[in-house]
C-alpha cells in the first residue's frame, strides 16, 4: 500500500470515526437500532454543499449540516417515543423520507463543489494535501470525542446512559426517558451529518448515494473497536470506536490493494463484497474470542 493510499484510508477512517461515535450513542448507549444514519450522512453533505455554493463559510456550513442531521434524529426519536412506532421502523421511515429531502435540497442527484472554498482551502496545498486533510479532520474528531466524553459525565449524559441500560429503572428514578432518547438521537445523527459534511468537501461534491452502507460501516467500526480495546471507561470506549473506524478503512484499502486477492479475481468492483465479509468477521470475532478464553480457563 502506497503512502498516498495509506493517508487516503486514514482520512476516510477519521471521517467515519464521527459516524462510529454517532452509532455508539444510538446502538450502545440508547440501545436504539437506528438506520437514520444512511439518510442523515448525505443530509449533512447536502446541506453543507448547498450552503458552500451559496457563499456561506465552510465551517458554518458544517454546523448547518450537523444541525440538519440532529433534526432528522429528533424526528426518528419523536416517531418512536410519541407515536409509539417501533424503533427500527421509525428509523427506516425517516431514512426513506430523507432520500427525497436530500434531492430537494441539492436540486439534483449530485452537487459539485469544484472551485468552491472548503474547510481545507486555507491550509491544504498540492504538496501537503495528502496528509494535511487528515490533520484537520483529526482535530475535528478529537474535539468531538472530548466533548462527547464530557457530556457523558454530566447529569444529562448519565441519565441518558441509564435510559439505555434499564428503561424501567430509569423511569422509576424520575428520569424523563423520552426526552433522553430525543437528545441522544439528536447528538448521534448530528455527528453522522457532520461526517457527511466533511466527506463531501474531501470528495469535491455531494451525491445522493453517499449514505448507502453508512450504518454498516459505523456498526462494524464500533464492534472492531470494542473487540480490540475492551473497556469500561467512557473516554477509552470512544477512543476505541474511532480506532475501529480507522482500522476498518485500512483493512479495506489493504484488501483492495492485495496482490493475492487480485490473483483470484477480486478488484475495486468487489468493494461491497469485501465490506460485507469484514463486517461478518467483526461480528464473529467477539464470539470466537469469548469461546477461546472459556476453553483456556477450563483447560
C-alpha positions as YAML, in Angstrom:
chain: A
units: angstrom
residues:
- id: 1
  name: UNK
  ca: [0.00, 0.00, 0.00]
- id: 2
  name: UNK
  ca: [1.45, 3.36, -1.04]
- id: 3
  name: UNK
  ca: [1.82, 6.33, 1.31]
- id: 4
  name: UNK
  ca: [-0.91, 8.26, -0.52]
- id: 5
  name: UNK
  ca: [-3.27, 5.27, -0.27]
- id: 6
  name: UNK
  ca: [-2.49, 4.98, 3.46]
- id: 7
  name: UNK
  ca: [-3.31, 8.64, 4.13]
- id: 8
  name: UNK
  ca: [-6.44, 8.31, 1.98]
- id: 9
  name: UNK
  ca: [-7.64, 5.40, 4.12]
- id: 10
  name: UNK
  ca: [-6.72, 7.32, 7.28]
- id: 11
  name: UNK
  ca: [-8.66, 10.35, 6.08]
- id: 12
  name: UNK
  ca: [-11.75, 8.26, 5.35]
- id: 13
  name: UNK
  ca: [-11.34, 6.38, 8.64]
- id: 14
  name: UNK
  ca: [-11.26, 9.61, 10.64]
- id: 15
  name: UNK
  ca: [-14.43, 10.84, 8.93]
- id: 16
  name: UNK
  ca: [-16.19, 7.57, 9.69]
- id: 17
  name: UNK
  ca: [-14.84, 7.87, 13.23]
- id: 18
  name: UNK
  ca: [-17.50, 10.56, 13.70]
- id: 19
  name: UNK
  ca: [-20.06, 8.10, 12.29]
- id: 20
  name: UNK
  ca: [-18.84, 5.48, 14.77]
- id: 21
  name: UNK
  ca: [-19.31, 7.92, 17.66]
- id: 22
  name: UNK
  ca: [-22.87, 8.55, 16.49]
- id: 23
  name: UNK
  ca: [-23.60, 4.84, 16.16]
- id: 24
  name: UNK
  ca: [-22.11, 4.27, 19.62]
- id: 25
  name: UNK
  ca: [-24.71, 6.63, 21.08]
- id: 26
  name: UNK
  ca: [-27.71, 5.09, 19.34]
- id: 27
  name: UNK
  ca: [-26.81, 1.38, 19.36]
- id: 28
  name: UNK
  ca: [-24.79, 1.07, 22.56]
- id: 29
  name: UNK
  ca: [-25.86, 3.90, 24.87]
- id: 30
  name: UNK
  ca: [-29.57, 4.09, 23.99]
- id: 31
  name: UNK
  ca: [-29.99, 0.53, 22.66]
- id: 32
  name: UNK
  ca: [-31.83, 2.13, 19.71]
- id: 33
  name: UNK
  ca: [-31.39, 0.29, 16.36]
- id: 34
  name: UNK
  ca: [-31.18, 3.40, 14.17]
- id: 35
  name: UNK
  ca: [-30.96, 3.26, 10.38]
- id: 36
  name: UNK
  ca: [-31.44, 7.02, 10.03]
- id: 37
  name: UNK
  ca: [-27.66, 7.24, 9.53]
- id: 38
  name: UNK
  ca: [-27.97, 6.23, 5.87]
- id: 39
  name: UNK
  ca: [-30.09, 9.35, 5.36]
- id: 40
  name: UNK
  ca: [-28.51, 11.81, 7.81]
- id: 41
  name: UNK
  ca: [-24.98, 11.28, 6.39]
- id: 42
  name: UNK
  ca: [-25.92, 12.54, 2.90]
- id: 43
  name: UNK
  ca: [-28.24, 15.11, 4.52]
- id: 44
  name: UNK
  ca: [-25.27, 16.71, 6.27]
- id: 45
  name: UNK
  ca: [-23.35, 16.65, 2.99]
- id: 46
  name: UNK
  ca: [-26.25, 18.13, 1.02]
- id: 47
  name: UNK
  ca: [-26.88, 20.98, 3.46]
- id: 48
  name: UNK
  ca: [-23.17, 21.78, 3.77]
- id: 49
  name: UNK
  ca: [-22.71, 21.59, 0.00]
- id: 50
  name: UNK
  ca: [-25.61, 23.87, -0.89]
- id: 51
  name: UNK
  ca: [-24.51, 26.32, 1.84]
- id: 52
  name: UNK
  ca: [-20.96, 26.47, 0.47]
- id: 53
  name: UNK
  ca: [-22.26, 27.06, -3.07]
- id: 54
  name: UNK
  ca: [-24.37, 29.90, -1.65]
- id: 55
  name: UNK
  ca: [-21.23, 31.54, -0.25]
- id: 56
  name: UNK
  ca: [-21.54, 30.50, 3.40]
- id: 57
  name: UNK
  ca: [-18.34, 29.99, 5.41]
- id: 58
  name: UNK
  ca: [-17.40, 26.28, 5.12]
- id: 59
  name: UNK
  ca: [-17.19, 25.76, 8.89]
- id: 60
  name: UNK
  ca: [-20.58, 27.37, 9.34]
- id: 61
  name: UNK
  ca: [-21.86, 25.16, 6.51]
- id: 62
  name: UNK
  ca: [-20.66, 22.12, 8.50]
- id: 63
  name: UNK
  ca: [-22.58, 23.42, 11.52]
- id: 64
  name: UNK
  ca: [-25.72, 23.77, 9.38]
- id: 65
  name: UNK
  ca: [-25.26, 20.20, 8.14]
- id: 66
  name: UNK
  ca: [-24.84, 18.97, 11.71]
- id: 67
  name: UNK
  ca: [-27.98, 20.81, 12.78]
- id: 68
  name: UNK
  ca: [-29.96, 19.25, 9.93]
- id: 69
  name: UNK
  ca: [-28.78, 15.79, 10.98]
- id: 70
  name: UNK
  ca: [-29.85, 16.50, 14.57]
- id: 71
  name: UNK
  ca: [-33.34, 17.40, 13.34]
- id: 72
  name: UNK
  ca: [-33.51, 14.08, 11.47]
- id: 73
  name: UNK
  ca: [-32.55, 12.25, 14.65]
- id: 74
  name: UNK
  ca: [-35.18, 14.15, 16.63]
- id: 75
  name: UNK
  ca: [-37.86, 13.15, 14.11]
- id: 76
  name: UNK
  ca: [-36.88, 9.48, 14.39]
- id: 77
  name: UNK
  ca: [-36.95, 9.61, 18.20]
- id: 78
  name: UNK
  ca: [-40.26, 11.50, 18.17]
- id: 79
  name: UNK
  ca: [-41.91, 8.89, 15.94]
- id: 80
  name: UNK
  ca: [-40.91, 6.26, 18.48]
- id: 81
  name: UNK
  ca: [-41.49, 7.92, 21.86]
- id: 82
  name: UNK
  ca: [-44.56, 9.99, 20.97]
- id: 83
  name: UNK
  ca: [-46.32, 7.94, 18.29]
- id: 84
  name: UNK
  ca: [-45.25, 4.52, 19.55]
- id: 85
  name: UNK
  ca: [-43.75, 3.40, 16.23]
- id: 86
  name: UNK
  ca: [-41.22, 0.58, 16.53]
- id: 87
  name: UNK
  ca: [-37.64, 1.91, 16.74]
- id: 88
  name: UNK
  ca: [-36.36, 0.16, 13.64]
- id: 89
  name: UNK
  ca: [-39.43, 1.06, 11.59]
- id: 90
  name: UNK
  ca: [-39.29, 4.71, 12.69]
- id: 91
  name: UNK
  ca: [-35.67, 4.98, 11.56]
- id: 92
  name: UNK
  ca: [-36.44, 3.30, 8.22]
- id: 93
  name: UNK
  ca: [-39.32, 5.72, 7.58]
- id: 94
  name: UNK
  ca: [-37.08, 8.74, 8.23]
- id: 95
  name: UNK
  ca: [-34.25, 7.26, 6.15]
- id: 96
  name: UNK
  ca: [-36.57, 6.74, 3.18]
- id: 97
  name: UNK
  ca: [-38.06, 10.23, 3.55]
- id: 98
  name: UNK
  ca: [-34.59, 11.80, 3.68]
- id: 99
  name: UNK
  ca: [-33.80, 10.49, 0.21]
- id: 100
  name: UNK
  ca: [-36.43, 12.85, -1.22]
- id: 101
  name: UNK
  ca: [-35.42, 15.63, 1.18]
- id: 102
  name: UNK
  ca: [-31.80, 15.40, 0.05]
- id: 103
  name: UNK
  ca: [-32.85, 15.54, -3.60]
- id: 104
  name: UNK
  ca: [-34.92, 18.64, -2.84]
- id: 105
  name: UNK
  ca: [-32.01, 20.32, -1.06]
- id: 106
  name: UNK
  ca: [-29.47, 19.67, -3.82]
- id: 107
  name: UNK
  ca: [-31.94, 20.07, -6.67]
- id: 108
  name: UNK
  ca: [-30.20, 17.18, -8.48]
- id: 109
  name: UNK
  ca: [-28.69, 13.78, -7.69]
- id: 110
  name: UNK
  ca: [-25.28, 15.39, -7.23]
- id: 111
  name: UNK
  ca: [-23.83, 18.79, -6.38]
- id: 112
  name: UNK
  ca: [-20.24, 19.62, -7.49]
- id: 113
  name: UNK
  ca: [-18.03, 21.73, -5.19]
- id: 114
  name: UNK
  ca: [-15.08, 22.08, -7.56]
- id: 115
  name: UNK
  ca: [-13.63, 25.57, -7.28]
- id: 116
  name: UNK
  ca: [-15.59, 26.34, -4.11]
- id: 117
  name: UNK
  ca: [-13.97, 27.25, -0.79]
- id: 118
  name: UNK
  ca: [-13.89, 24.39, 1.74]
- id: 119
  name: UNK
  ca: [-12.58, 23.87, 5.28]
- id: 120
  name: UNK
  ca: [-9.32, 22.68, 3.71]
- id: 121
  name: UNK
  ca: [-8.77, 25.57, 1.29]
- id: 122
  name: UNK
  ca: [-6.69, 27.81, 3.54]
- id: 123
  name: UNK
  ca: [-4.23, 25.14, 4.75]
- id: 124
  name: UNK
  ca: [-4.12, 22.44, 2.10]
- id: 125
  name: UNK
  ca: [-1.76, 22.76, -0.88]
- id: 126
  name: UNK
  ca: [-0.78, 20.40, -3.69]
- id: 127
  name: UNK
  ca: [2.32, 19.32, -1.74]
- id: 128
  name: UNK
  ca: [0.74, 18.66, 1.67]
- id: 129
  name: UNK
  ca: [-2.81, 17.77, 0.70]
- id: 130
  name: UNK
  ca: [-2.44, 14.03, 1.24]
- id: 131
  name: UNK
  ca: [-1.67, 14.48, 4.99]
- id: 132
  name: UNK
  ca: [-2.94, 17.96, 5.92]
- id: 133
  name: UNK
  ca: [-6.58, 16.92, 5.39]
- id: 134
  name: UNK
  ca: [-6.00, 14.12, 7.91]
- id: 135
  name: UNK
  ca: [-4.69, 16.67, 10.43]
- id: 136
  name: UNK
  ca: [-7.72, 18.96, 10.02]
- id: 137
  name: UNK
  ca: [-10.26, 16.12, 10.16]
- id: 138
  name: UNK
  ca: [-8.38, 14.54, 13.06]
- id: 139
  name: UNK
  ca: [-8.63, 17.80, 15.02]
- id: 140
  name: UNK
  ca: [-12.42, 17.86, 14.45]
- id: 141
  name: UNK
  ca: [-12.72, 14.23, 15.56]
- id: 142
  name: UNK
  ca: [-10.67, 14.84, 18.72]
- id: 143
  name: UNK
  ca: [-12.79, 17.86, 19.65]
- id: 144
  name: UNK
  ca: [-15.99, 15.85, 19.07]
- id: 145
  name: UNK
  ca: [-14.63, 12.97, 21.18]
- id: 146
  name: UNK
  ca: [-13.63, 15.23, 24.08]
- id: 147
  name: UNK
  ca: [-17.00, 17.00, 24.06]
- id: 148
  name: UNK
  ca: [-18.80, 13.64, 24.00]
- id: 149
  name: UNK
  ca: [-16.65, 12.37, 26.88]
- id: 150
  name: UNK
  ca: [-17.56, 15.48, 28.86]
- id: 151
  name: UNK
  ca: [-21.26, 15.14, 28.02]
- id: 152
  name: UNK
  ca: [-21.37, 11.50, 29.12]
- id: 153
  name: UNK
  ca: [-20.19, 12.55, 32.58]
- id: 154
  name: UNK
  ca: [-22.78, 15.30, 33.02]
- id: 155
  name: UNK
  ca: [-26.11, 14.68, 34.77]
- id: 156
  name: UNK
  ca: [-27.92, 14.59, 31.43]
- id: 157
  name: UNK
  ca: [-25.37, 12.20, 29.97]
- id: 158
  name: UNK
  ca: [-25.62, 9.86, 32.96]
- id: 159
  name: UNK
  ca: [-29.41, 9.96, 32.69]
- id: 160
  name: UNK
  ca: [-29.17, 9.07, 29.01]
- id: 161
  name: UNK
  ca: [-26.88, 6.14, 29.78]
- id: 162
  name: UNK
  ca: [-29.30, 4.96, 32.46]
- id: 163
  name: UNK
  ca: [-32.16, 5.15, 29.94]
- id: 164
  name: UNK
  ca: [-30.38, 2.81, 27.57]
- id: 165
  name: UNK
  ca: [-29.18, 0.45, 30.30]
- id: 166
  name: UNK
  ca: [-32.52, -0.07, 32.06]
- id: 167
  name: UNK
  ca: [-35.53, 1.88, 30.83]
- id: 168
  name: UNK
  ca: [-37.90, 0.92, 33.67]
- id: 169
  name: UNK
  ca: [-35.37, 1.61, 36.40]
- id: 170
  name: UNK
  ca: [-34.58, 5.00, 34.83]
- id: 171
  name: UNK
  ca: [-38.30, 5.87, 34.79]
- id: 172
  name: UNK
  ca: [-38.61, 4.76, 38.42]
- id: 173
  name: UNK
  ca: [-35.80, 7.18, 39.29]
- id: 174
  name: UNK
  ca: [-37.80, 10.04, 37.77]
- id: 175
  name: UNK
  ca: [-35.76, 10.36, 34.55]
- id: 176
  name: UNK
  ca: [-37.66, 11.66, 31.54]
- id: 177
  name: UNK
  ca: [-36.63, 8.77, 29.28]
- id: 178
  name: UNK
  ca: [-38.47, 10.15, 26.25]
- id: 179
  name: UNK
  ca: [-36.50, 13.39, 26.44]
- id: 180
  name: UNK
  ca: [-33.22, 11.47, 26.94]
- id: 181
  name: UNK
  ca: [-33.93, 9.40, 23.83]
- id: 182
  name: UNK
  ca: [-34.62, 12.52, 21.78]
- id: 183
  name: UNK
  ca: [-31.41, 14.21, 23.00]
- id: 184
  name: UNK
  ca: [-29.33, 11.11, 22.32]
- id: 185
  name: UNK
  ca: [-30.70, 10.63, 18.83]
- id: 186
  name: UNK
  ca: [-30.14, 14.31, 18.03]
- id: 187
  name: UNK
  ca: [-26.48, 14.11, 19.07]
- id: 188
  name: UNK
  ca: [-26.00, 10.79, 17.28]
- id: 189
  name: UNK
  ca: [-27.33, 11.92, 13.92]
- id: 190
  name: UNK
  ca: [-25.72, 15.34, 14.30]
- id: 191
  name: UNK
  ca: [-22.28, 13.70, 14.48]
- id: 192
  name: UNK
  ca: [-23.09, 11.49, 11.50]
- id: 193
  name: UNK
  ca: [-24.27, 14.50, 9.48]
- id: 194
  name: UNK
  ca: [-21.07, 16.38, 10.42]
- id: 195
  name: UNK
  ca: [-19.13, 13.44, 8.98]
- id: 196
  name: UNK
  ca: [-21.17, 13.76, 5.78]
- id: 197
  name: UNK
  ca: [-20.44, 17.49, 5.61]
- id: 198
  name: UNK
  ca: [-16.69, 16.85, 5.83]
- id: 199
  name: UNK
  ca: [-16.90, 13.91, 3.42]
- id: 200
  name: UNK
  ca: [-18.39, 15.90, 0.54]
- id: 201
  name: UNK
  ca: [-15.65, 18.51, 0.93]
- id: 202
  name: UNK
  ca: [-12.94, 15.86, 0.63]
- id: 203
  name: UNK
  ca: [-14.67, 14.35, -2.43]
- id: 204
  name: UNK
  ca: [-15.30, 17.64, -4.22]
- id: 205
  name: UNK
  ca: [-19.07, 17.26, -4.31]
- id: 206
  name: UNK
  ca: [-22.21, 15.84, -2.72]
- id: 207
  name: UNK
  ca: [-24.05, 12.84, -4.13]
- id: 208
  name: UNK
  ca: [-27.40, 11.31, -3.25]
- id: 209
  name: UNK
  ca: [-25.87, 7.82, -2.90]
- id: 210
  name: UNK
  ca: [-23.02, 8.57, -0.45]
- id: 211
  name: UNK
  ca: [-25.10, 7.39, 2.51]
- id: 212
  name: UNK
  ca: [-25.51, 3.80, 1.31]
- id: 213
  name: UNK
  ca: [-23.95, 1.46, 3.87]
- id: 214
  name: UNK
  ca: [-23.14, 4.19, 6.40]
- id: 215
  name: UNK
  ca: [-24.75, 2.34, 9.29]
- id: 216
  name: UNK
  ca: [-22.93, -0.87, 8.35]
- id: 217
  name: UNK
  ca: [-19.55, 0.89, 8.45]
- id: 218
  name: UNK
  ca: [-20.40, 2.62, 11.72]
- id: 219
  name: UNK
  ca: [-21.53, -0.59, 13.39]
- id: 220
  name: UNK
  ca: [-18.50, -2.50, 12.13]
- id: 221
  name: UNK
  ca: [-16.22, 0.24, 13.49]
- id: 222
  name: UNK
  ca: [-17.88, 0.02, 16.92]
- id: 223
  name: UNK
  ca: [-17.57, -3.77, 17.04]
- id: 224
  name: UNK
  ca: [-13.95, -3.79, 15.83]
- id: 225
  name: UNK
  ca: [-13.03, -1.11, 18.37]
- id: 226
  name: UNK
  ca: [-14.74, -2.91, 21.24]
- id: 227
  name: UNK
  ca: [-13.07, -6.20, 20.26]
- id: 228
  name: UNK
  ca: [-9.56, -4.77, 20.02]
- id: 229
  name: UNK
  ca: [-9.85, -2.45, 23.05]
- id: 230
  name: UNK
  ca: [-12.41, -3.86, 25.52]
- id: 231
  name: UNK
  ca: [-13.05, -1.10, 28.05]
- id: 232
  name: UNK
  ca: [-15.48, 0.19, 30.65]
- id: 233
  name: UNK
  ca: [-14.33, 3.81, 30.87]
- id: 234
  name: UNK
  ca: [-16.16, 6.18, 28.53]
- id: 235
  name: UNK
  ca: [-13.04, 8.01, 27.28]
- id: 236
  name: UNK
  ca: [-11.49, 4.68, 26.28]
- id: 237
  name: UNK
  ca: [-14.69, 3.40, 24.65]
- id: 238
  name: UNK
  ca: [-14.98, 6.49, 22.43]
- id: 239
  name: UNK
  ca: [-11.29, 6.20, 21.54]
- id: 240
  name: UNK
  ca: [-11.77, 2.51, 20.68]
- id: 241
  name: UNK
  ca: [-14.59, 3.12, 18.19]
- id: 242
  name: UNK
  ca: [-12.56, 5.84, 16.41]
- id: 243
  name: UNK
  ca: [-9.61, 3.46, 16.14]
- id: 244
  name: UNK
  ca: [-12.06, 0.79, 14.94]
- id: 245
  name: UNK
  ca: [-13.21, 3.07, 12.10]
- id: 246
  name: UNK
  ca: [-9.61, 3.81, 11.06]
- id: 247
  name: UNK
  ca: [-8.65, 0.12, 11.13]
- id: 248
  name: UNK
  ca: [-11.77, -0.80, 9.17]
- id: 249
  name: UNK
  ca: [-10.86, 1.60, 6.35]
- id: 250
  name: UNK
  ca: [-7.24, 0.44, 6.42]
- id: 251
  name: UNK
  ca: [-8.39, -3.18, 6.15]
- id: 252
  name: UNK
  ca: [-10.50, -2.26, 3.13]
- id: 253
  name: UNK
  ca: [-7.55, -0.47, 1.49]
- id: 254
  name: UNK
  ca: [-5.21, -3.40, 2.17]
- id: 255
  name: UNK
  ca: [-7.77, -5.85, 0.76]
- id: 256
  name: UNK
  ca: [-8.26, -3.80, -2.41]
- id: 257
  name: UNK
  ca: [-4.51, -3.45, -2.97]
- id: 258
  name: UNK
  ca: [-3.67, -7.06, -2.13]
- id: 259
  name: UNK
  ca: [-1.95, -8.94, -4.97]
- id: 260
  name: UNK
  ca: [-3.21, -12.23, -3.52]
- id: 261
  name: UNK
  ca: [-6.84, -11.13, -3.81]
- id: 262
  name: UNK
  ca: [-6.25, -9.69, -7.27]
- id: 263
  name: UNK
  ca: [-4.81, -13.01, -8.40]
- id: 264
  name: UNK
  ca: [-8.08, -14.78, -7.57]
- id: 265
  name: UNK
  ca: [-10.22, -12.16, -9.31]
- id: 266
  name: UNK
  ca: [-11.03, -9.57, -6.62]
- id: 267
  name: UNK
  ca: [-10.95, -5.90, -7.62]
- id: 268
  name: UNK
  ca: [-12.42, -2.45, -6.88]
- id: 269
  name: UNK
  ca: [-15.82, -3.64, -8.11]
- id: 270
  name: UNK
  ca: [-15.90, -6.07, -5.16]
- id: 271
  name: UNK
  ca: [-15.73, -3.29, -2.54]
- id: 272
  name: UNK
  ca: [-19.20, -4.02, -1.13]
- id: 273
  name: UNK
  ca: [-18.49, -7.75, -1.01]
- id: 274
  name: UNK
  ca: [-15.24, -7.19, 0.89]
- id: 275
  name: UNK
  ca: [-17.08, -4.77, 3.19]
- id: 276
  name: UNK
  ca: [-19.73, -7.39, 3.96]
- id: 277
  name: UNK
  ca: [-17.08, -10.04, 4.66]
- id: 278
  name: UNK
  ca: [-15.24, -7.70, 7.05]
- id: 279
  name: UNK
  ca: [-18.49, -6.92, 8.90]
- id: 280
  name: UNK
  ca: [-19.22, -10.66, 9.24]
- id: 281
  name: UNK
  ca: [-15.70, -11.16, 10.58]
- id: 282
  name: UNK
  ca: [-16.17, -8.28, 13.04]
- id: 283
  name: UNK
  ca: [-19.41, -9.83, 14.29]
- id: 284
  name: UNK
  ca: [-17.98, -13.34, 14.63]
- id: 285
  name: UNK
  ca: [-14.65, -12.31, 16.21]
- id: 286
  name: UNK
  ca: [-16.03, -11.37, 19.69]
- id: 287
  name: UNK
  ca: [-17.84, -14.72, 19.99]
- id: 288
  name: UNK
  ca: [-14.77, -16.65, 18.84]
- id: 289
  name: UNK
  ca: [-12.63, -14.73, 21.32]
- id: 290
  name: UNK
  ca: [-15.09, -15.50, 24.13]
- id: 291
  name: UNK
  ca: [-15.13, -19.24, 23.32]
- id: 292
  name: UNK
  ca: [-11.33, -19.33, 23.15]
- id: 293
  name: UNK
  ca: [-10.99, -17.68, 26.58]
- id: 294
  name: UNK
  ca: [-13.62, -20.04, 28.05]
- id: 295
  name: UNK
  ca: [-11.77, -23.11, 26.79]
- id: 296
  name: UNK
  ca: [-8.48, -21.70, 28.07]
- id: 297
  name: UNK
  ca: [-9.93, -21.19, 31.56]
- id: 298
  name: UNK
  ca: [-11.38, -24.73, 31.61]
- id: 299
  name: UNK
  ca: [-8.05, -26.17, 30.50]
...
